[in-house]
mmCIF file of C-alpha atoms in Angstrom:
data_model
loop_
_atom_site.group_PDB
_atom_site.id
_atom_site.type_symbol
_atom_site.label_atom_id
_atom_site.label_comp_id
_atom_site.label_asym_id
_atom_site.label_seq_id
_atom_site.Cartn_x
_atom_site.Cartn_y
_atom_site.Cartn_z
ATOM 1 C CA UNK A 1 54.640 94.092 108.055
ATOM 2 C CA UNK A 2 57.623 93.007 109.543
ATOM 3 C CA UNK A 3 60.121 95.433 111.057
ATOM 4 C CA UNK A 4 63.287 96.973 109.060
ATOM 5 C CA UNK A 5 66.200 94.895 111.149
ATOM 6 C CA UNK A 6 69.422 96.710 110.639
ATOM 7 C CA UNK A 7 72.568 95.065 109.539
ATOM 8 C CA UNK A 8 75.416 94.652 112.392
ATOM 9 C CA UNK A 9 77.940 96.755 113.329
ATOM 10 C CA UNK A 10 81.156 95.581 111.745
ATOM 11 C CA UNK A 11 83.396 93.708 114.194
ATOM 12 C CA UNK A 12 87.086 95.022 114.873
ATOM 13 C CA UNK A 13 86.420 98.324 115.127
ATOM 14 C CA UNK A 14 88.492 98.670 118.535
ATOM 15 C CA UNK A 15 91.865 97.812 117.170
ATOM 16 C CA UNK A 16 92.280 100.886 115.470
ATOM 17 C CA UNK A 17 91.889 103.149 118.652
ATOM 18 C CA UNK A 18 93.775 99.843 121.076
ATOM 19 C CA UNK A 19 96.738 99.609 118.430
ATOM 20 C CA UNK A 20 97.144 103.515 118.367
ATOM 21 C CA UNK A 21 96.725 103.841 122.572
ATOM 22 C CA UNK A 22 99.408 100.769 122.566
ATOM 23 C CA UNK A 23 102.080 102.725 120.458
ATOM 24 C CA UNK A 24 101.481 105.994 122.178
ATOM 25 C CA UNK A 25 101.983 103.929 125.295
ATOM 26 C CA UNK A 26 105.122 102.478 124.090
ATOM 27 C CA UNK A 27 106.731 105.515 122.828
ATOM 28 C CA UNK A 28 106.103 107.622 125.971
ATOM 29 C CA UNK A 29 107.755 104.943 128.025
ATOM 30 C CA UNK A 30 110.832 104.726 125.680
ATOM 31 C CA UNK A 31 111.648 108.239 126.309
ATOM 32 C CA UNK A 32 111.513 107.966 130.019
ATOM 33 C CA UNK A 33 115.017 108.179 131.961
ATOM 34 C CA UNK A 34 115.838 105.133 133.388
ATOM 35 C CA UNK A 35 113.802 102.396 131.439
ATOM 36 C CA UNK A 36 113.743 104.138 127.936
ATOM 37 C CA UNK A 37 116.411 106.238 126.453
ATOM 38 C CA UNK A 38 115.735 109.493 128.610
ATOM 39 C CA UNK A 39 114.926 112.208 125.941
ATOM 40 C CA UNK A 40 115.552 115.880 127.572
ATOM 41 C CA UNK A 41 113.167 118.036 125.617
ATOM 42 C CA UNK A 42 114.799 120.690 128.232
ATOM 43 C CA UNK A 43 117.693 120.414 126.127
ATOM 44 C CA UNK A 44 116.157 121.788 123.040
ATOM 45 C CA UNK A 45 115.000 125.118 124.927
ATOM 46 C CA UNK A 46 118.807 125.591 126.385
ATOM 47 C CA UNK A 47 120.547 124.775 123.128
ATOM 48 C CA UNK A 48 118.047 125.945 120.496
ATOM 49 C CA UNK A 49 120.223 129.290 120.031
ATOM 50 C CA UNK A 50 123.397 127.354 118.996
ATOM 51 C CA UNK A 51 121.632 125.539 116.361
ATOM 52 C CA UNK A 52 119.677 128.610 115.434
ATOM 53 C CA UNK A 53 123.061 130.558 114.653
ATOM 54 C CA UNK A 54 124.089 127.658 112.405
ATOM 55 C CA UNK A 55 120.511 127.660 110.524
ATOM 56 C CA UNK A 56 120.906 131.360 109.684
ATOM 57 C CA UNK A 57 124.682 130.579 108.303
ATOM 58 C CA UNK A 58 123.131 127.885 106.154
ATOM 59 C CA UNK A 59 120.677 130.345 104.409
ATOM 60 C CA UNK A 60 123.749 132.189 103.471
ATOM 61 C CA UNK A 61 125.432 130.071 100.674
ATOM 62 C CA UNK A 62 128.856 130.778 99.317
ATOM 63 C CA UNK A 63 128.158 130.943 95.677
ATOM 64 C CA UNK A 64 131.672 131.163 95.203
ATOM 65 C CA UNK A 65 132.926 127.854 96.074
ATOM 66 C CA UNK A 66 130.490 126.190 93.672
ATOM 67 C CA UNK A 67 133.499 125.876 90.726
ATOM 68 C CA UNK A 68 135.132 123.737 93.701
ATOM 69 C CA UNK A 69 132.208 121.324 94.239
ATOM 70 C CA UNK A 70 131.864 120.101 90.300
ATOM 71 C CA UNK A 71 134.385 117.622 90.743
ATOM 72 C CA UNK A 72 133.114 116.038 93.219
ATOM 73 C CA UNK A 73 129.942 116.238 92.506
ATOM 74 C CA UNK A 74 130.934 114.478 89.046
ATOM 75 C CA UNK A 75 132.589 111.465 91.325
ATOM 76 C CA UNK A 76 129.633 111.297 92.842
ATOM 77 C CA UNK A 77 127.522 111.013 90.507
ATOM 78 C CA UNK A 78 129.734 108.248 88.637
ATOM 79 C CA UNK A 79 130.124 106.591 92.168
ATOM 80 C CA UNK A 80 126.409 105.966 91.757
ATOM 81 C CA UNK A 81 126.271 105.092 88.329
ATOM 82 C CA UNK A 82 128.831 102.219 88.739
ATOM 83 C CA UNK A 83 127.719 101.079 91.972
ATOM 84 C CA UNK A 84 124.158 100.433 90.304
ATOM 85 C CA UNK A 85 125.248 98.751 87.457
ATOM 86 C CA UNK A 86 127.806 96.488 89.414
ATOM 87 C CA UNK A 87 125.311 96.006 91.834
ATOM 88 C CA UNK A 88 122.623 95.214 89.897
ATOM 89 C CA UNK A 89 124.110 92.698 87.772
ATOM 90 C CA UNK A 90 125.450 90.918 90.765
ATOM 91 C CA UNK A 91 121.568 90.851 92.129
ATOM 92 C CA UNK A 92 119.849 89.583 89.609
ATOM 93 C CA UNK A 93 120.708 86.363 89.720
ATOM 94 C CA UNK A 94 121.036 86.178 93.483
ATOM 95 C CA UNK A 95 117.368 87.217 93.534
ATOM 96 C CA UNK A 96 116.451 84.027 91.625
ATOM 97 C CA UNK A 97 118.568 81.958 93.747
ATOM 98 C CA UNK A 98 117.056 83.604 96.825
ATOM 99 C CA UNK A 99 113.014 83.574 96.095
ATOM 100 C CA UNK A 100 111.141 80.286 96.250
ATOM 101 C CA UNK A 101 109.681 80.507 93.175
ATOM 102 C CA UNK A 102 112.794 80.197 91.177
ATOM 103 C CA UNK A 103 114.966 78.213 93.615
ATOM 104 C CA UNK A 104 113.474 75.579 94.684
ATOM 105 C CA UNK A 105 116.066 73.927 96.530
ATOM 106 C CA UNK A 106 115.164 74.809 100.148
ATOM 107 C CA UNK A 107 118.997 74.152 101.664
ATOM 108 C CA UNK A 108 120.410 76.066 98.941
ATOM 109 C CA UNK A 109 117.777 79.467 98.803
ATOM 110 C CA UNK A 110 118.520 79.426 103.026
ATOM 111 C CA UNK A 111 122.359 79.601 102.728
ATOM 112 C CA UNK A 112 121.877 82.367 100.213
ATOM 113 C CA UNK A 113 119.286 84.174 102.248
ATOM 114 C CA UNK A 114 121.742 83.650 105.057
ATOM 115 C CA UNK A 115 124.599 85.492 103.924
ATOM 116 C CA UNK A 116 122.560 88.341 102.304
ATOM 117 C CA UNK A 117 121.151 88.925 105.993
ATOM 118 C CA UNK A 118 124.497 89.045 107.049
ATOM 119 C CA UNK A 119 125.645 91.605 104.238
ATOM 120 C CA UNK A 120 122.350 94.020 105.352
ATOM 121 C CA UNK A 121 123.589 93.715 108.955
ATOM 122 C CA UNK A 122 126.745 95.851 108.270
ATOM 123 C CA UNK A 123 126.052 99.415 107.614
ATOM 124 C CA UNK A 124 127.329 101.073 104.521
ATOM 125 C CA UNK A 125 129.479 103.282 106.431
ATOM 126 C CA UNK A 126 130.877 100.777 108.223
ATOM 127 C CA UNK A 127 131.980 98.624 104.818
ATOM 128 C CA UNK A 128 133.223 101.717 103.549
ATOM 129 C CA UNK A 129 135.312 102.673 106.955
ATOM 130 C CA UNK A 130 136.822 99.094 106.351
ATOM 131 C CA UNK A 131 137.261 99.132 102.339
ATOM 132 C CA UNK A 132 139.194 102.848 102.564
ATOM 133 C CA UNK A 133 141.811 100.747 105.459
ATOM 134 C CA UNK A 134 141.692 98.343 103.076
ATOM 135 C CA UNK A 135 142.441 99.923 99.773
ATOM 136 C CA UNK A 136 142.661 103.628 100.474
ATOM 137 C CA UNK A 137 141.053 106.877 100.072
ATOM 138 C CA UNK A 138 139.281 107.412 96.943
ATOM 139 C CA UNK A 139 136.179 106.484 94.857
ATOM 140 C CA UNK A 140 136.752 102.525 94.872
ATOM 141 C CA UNK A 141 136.123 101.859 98.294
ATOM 142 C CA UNK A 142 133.040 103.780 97.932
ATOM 143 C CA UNK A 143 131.926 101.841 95.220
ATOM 144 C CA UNK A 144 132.876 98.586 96.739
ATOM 145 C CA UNK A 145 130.697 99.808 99.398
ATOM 146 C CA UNK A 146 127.868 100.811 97.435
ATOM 147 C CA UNK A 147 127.946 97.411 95.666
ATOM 148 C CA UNK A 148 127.518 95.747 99.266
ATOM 149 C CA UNK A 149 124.770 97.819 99.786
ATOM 150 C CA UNK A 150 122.580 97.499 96.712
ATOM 151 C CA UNK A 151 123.143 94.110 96.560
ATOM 152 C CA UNK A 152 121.844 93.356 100.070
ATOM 153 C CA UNK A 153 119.096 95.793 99.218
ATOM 154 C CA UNK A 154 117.859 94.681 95.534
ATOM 155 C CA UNK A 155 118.000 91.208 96.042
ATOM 156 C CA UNK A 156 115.608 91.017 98.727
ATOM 157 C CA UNK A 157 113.117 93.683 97.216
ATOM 158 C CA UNK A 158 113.336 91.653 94.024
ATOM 159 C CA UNK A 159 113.126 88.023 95.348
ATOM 160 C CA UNK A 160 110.325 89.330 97.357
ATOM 161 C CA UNK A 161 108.797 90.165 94.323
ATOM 162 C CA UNK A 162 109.410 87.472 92.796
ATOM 163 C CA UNK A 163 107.858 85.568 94.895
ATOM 164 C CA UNK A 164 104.589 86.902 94.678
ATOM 165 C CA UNK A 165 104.717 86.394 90.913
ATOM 166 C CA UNK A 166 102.361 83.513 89.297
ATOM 167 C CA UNK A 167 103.766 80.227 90.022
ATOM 168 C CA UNK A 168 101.576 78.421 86.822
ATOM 169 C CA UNK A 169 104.300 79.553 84.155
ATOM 170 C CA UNK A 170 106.638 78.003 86.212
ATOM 171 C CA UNK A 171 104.812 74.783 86.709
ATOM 172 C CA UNK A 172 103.916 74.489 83.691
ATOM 173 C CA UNK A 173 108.022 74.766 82.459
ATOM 174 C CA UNK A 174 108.802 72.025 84.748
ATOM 175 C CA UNK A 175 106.141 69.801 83.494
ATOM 176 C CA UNK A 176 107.250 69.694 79.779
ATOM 177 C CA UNK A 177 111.002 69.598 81.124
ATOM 178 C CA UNK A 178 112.643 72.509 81.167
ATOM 179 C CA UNK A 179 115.278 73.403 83.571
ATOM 180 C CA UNK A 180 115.463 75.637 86.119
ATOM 181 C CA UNK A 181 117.905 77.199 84.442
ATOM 182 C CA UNK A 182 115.688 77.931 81.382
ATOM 183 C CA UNK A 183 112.648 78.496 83.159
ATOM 184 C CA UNK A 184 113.970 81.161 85.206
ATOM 185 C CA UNK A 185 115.218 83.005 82.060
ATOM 186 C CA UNK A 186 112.220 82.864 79.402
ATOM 187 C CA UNK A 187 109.442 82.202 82.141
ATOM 188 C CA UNK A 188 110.147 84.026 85.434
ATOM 189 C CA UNK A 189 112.727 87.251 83.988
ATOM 190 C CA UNK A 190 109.963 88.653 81.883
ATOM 191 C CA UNK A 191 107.796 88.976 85.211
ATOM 192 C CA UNK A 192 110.618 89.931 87.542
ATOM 193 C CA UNK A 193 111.904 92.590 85.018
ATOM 194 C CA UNK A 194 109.853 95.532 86.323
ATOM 195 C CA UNK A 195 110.273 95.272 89.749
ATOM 196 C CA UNK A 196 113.731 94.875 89.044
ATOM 197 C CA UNK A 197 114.303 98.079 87.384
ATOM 198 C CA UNK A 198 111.656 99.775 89.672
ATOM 199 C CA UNK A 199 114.088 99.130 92.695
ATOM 200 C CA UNK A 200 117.320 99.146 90.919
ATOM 201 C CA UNK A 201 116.521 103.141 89.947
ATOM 202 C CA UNK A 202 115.067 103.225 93.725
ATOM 203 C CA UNK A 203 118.514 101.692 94.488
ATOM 204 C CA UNK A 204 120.444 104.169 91.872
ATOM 205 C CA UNK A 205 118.987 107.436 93.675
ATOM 206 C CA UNK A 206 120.285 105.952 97.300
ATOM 207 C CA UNK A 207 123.305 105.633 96.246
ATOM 208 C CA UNK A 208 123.661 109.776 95.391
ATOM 209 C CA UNK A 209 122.876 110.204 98.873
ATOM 210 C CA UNK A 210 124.802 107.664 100.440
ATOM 211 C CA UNK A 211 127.691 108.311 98.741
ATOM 212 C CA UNK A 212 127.887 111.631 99.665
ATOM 213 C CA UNK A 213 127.931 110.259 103.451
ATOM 214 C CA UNK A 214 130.993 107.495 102.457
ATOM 215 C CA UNK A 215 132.852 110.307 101.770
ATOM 216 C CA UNK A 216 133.197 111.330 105.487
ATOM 217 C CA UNK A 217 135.051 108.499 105.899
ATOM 218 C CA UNK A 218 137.160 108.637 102.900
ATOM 219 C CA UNK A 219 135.157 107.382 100.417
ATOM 220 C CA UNK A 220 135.245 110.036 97.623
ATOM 221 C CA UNK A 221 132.989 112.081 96.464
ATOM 222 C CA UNK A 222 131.091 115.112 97.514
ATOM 223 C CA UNK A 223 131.479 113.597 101.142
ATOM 224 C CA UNK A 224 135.401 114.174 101.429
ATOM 225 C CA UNK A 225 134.285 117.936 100.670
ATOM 226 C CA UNK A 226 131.561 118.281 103.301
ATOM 227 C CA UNK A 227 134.156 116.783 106.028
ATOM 228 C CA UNK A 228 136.759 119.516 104.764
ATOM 229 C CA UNK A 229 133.899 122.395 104.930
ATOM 230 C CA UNK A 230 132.597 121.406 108.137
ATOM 231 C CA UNK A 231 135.910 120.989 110.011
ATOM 232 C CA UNK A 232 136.604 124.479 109.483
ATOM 233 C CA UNK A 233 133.117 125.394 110.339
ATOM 234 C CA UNK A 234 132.138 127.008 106.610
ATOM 235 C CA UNK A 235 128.396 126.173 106.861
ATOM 236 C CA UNK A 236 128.041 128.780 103.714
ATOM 237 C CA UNK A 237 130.266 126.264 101.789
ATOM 238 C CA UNK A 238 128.236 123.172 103.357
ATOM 239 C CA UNK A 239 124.762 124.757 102.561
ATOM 240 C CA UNK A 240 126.092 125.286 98.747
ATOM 241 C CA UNK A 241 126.946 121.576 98.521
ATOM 242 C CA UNK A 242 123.290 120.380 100.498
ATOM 243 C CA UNK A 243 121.943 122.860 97.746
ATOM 244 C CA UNK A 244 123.417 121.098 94.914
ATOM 245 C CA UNK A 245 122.854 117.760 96.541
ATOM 246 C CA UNK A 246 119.226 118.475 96.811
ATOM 247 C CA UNK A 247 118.853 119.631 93.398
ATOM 248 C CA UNK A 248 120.049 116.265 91.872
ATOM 249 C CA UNK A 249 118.093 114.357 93.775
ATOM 250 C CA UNK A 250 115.374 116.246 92.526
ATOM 251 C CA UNK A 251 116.419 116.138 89.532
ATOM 252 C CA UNK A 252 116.936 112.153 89.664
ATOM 253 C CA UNK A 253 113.693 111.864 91.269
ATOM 254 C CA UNK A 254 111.947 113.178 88.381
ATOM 255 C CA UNK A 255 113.903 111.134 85.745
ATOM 256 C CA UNK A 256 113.065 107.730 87.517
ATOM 257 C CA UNK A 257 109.960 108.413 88.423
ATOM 258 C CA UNK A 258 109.839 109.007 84.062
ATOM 259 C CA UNK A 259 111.304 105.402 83.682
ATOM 260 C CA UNK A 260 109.353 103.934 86.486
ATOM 261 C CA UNK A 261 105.948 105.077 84.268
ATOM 262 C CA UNK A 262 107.633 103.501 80.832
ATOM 263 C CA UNK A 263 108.834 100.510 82.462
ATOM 264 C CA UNK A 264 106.193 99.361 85.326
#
C-alpha cells in the first residue's frame, strides 16, 4: 500500500504579507519630516478643541435658513442635469473614437486619447476658476465646467469598456463590408449602451457634489451659498446646506442604483 502523498502547498503565498509590509513601509516613510511630507500627529492633540467647537456648531442646524437654500439647491440640481446630458452626448462618440475596438486607426484613437488626458489633467475647479473670468459668475461656467469634467471622465470609463467588449461582431461587420461608421452604430452601441448609462448616472451624481464645490469659486449653485455662510462663520447655516446636500445624494443614490438594476 503505497503512502497518501499530499498535494503541494500553493506557490505565492508570500506576496500577500511582502506587498502589505512594502506599503506599510512606504507610507511610514512618506510621513517622515524631511524625506516625506512631515505629518505632525502632535498637531491634532493641540488643535483638536478648535475643530471640536466647530463640530458641536454643526450639530446645531439653522432650520430657518432652509427657505434660502431652495434656490440654489434647484440650480444645482439643474447644473447637474445639463452638465450630464451635454456631457454625455459629447462622449459618446468620443468613446468610439477613443477605444480600439471601434477606431481602428491607431494615429487617429492616440491624438484623441491625447487630448482627453490633457482635459483630465485640469481639475474641475480649476476650469471653473477660469470659465467664471471668462464669462462670469453664474450657472454657465459651472456647467461648462462640468461638461469638461464628464467628458474626460465618461469617455475613458466607456472606451475602456468598450474595449473589453467581443471583437467577433465587429469582425464579422467588416468582413461583409460595412463601415465603421455602421458597425459602430448597429454592432458595437448595443454592447456599449449599459456601461454607458451605468457611468453616465455614476457621472450625473458627481456632478451634485461637484457642483456644489464650483460654486466657491463662482460657479453657481449651492456653492456660492456655502462661501457666503462660511465667511461669516454660520456653521448652523453650513450644516443645514451639508444636510440637504447629503439627503439628495441619498436620494440620487437610490434612484440610480434603480436604473443601474433596469438597465445593466
Amino acid at each position: 500500500m503505497s503512502a497518501l502523498s499530499l498535494p503541494a502547498k500553493p506557490g505565492g503565498t508570500w506576496r500577500g504579507p511582502v506587498i502589505a509590509s512594502a506599503i506599510l513601509i512606504a507610507t511610514i516613510v512618506m510621513c517622515l519630516p524631511g524625506i516625506g511630507i512631515g505629518v505632525d500627529l502632535g498637531a491634532i492633540a493641540r488643535n483638536w478643541q478648535n475643530g471640536a467647537d466647530k463640530i458641536v456648531k454643526l450639530l446645531q442646524p439653522d432650520w430657518g435658513f432652509f427657505p434660502r437654500t431652495i434656490p440654489p439647491l434647484i440650480e444645482t440640481l439643474q447644473m447637474a442635469i445639463i452638465a450630464t446630458a451635454i456631457g454625455s452626448a459629447i462622449s459618446l462618440p468620443l468613446s468610439f473614437l477613443a477605444a480600439r475596438n471601434t477606431a481602428p486607426h491607431a494615429v487617429a484613437r492616440a491624438v484623441v486619447r491625447a487630448i482627453l488626458n490633457v482635459v483630465r489633467a485640469v481639475p474641475d475647479l480649476l476650469y471653473a476658476a477660469i470659465l467664471v473670468a471668462m464669462v462670469g459668475v453664474g450657472a454657465l461656467p459651472g456647467i461648462l465646467a462640468l461638461v469638461l469634467f464628464n467628458v474626460g471622465i465618461l469617455v475613458k470609463l466607456v472606451s475602456e469598456a468598450i474595449d473589453t467588449n467581443a471583437v467577433g461582431p465587429l469582425e464579422a461587420g467588416r468582413a461583409v463590408g460595412a463601415t465603421q461608421a455602421q458597425i459602430n452604430r448597429t454592432l458595437a452601441l448595443p454592447d456599449a449602451w449599459p456601461a454607458f448609462a451605468n457611468q453616465a448616472l455614476y457621472v450625473f451624481e458627481l456632478n451634485v457634489r461637484a457642483s456644489t464645490v464650483l460654486g466657491l469659486v463662482g460657479a453657481g449653485g449651492l456653492g456660492l451659498l456655502i462661501d457666503a455662510v462660511r465667511t461669516f462663520y454660520r456653521y448652523d447655516q453650513l450644516s443645514l446646506i451639508i444636510l440637504e446636500i447629503l439627503i439628495i445624494v441619498i436620494a440620487l443614490d437610490a434612484v440610480s442604483s434603480a436604473i443601474r438594476r433596469r438597465l445593466v
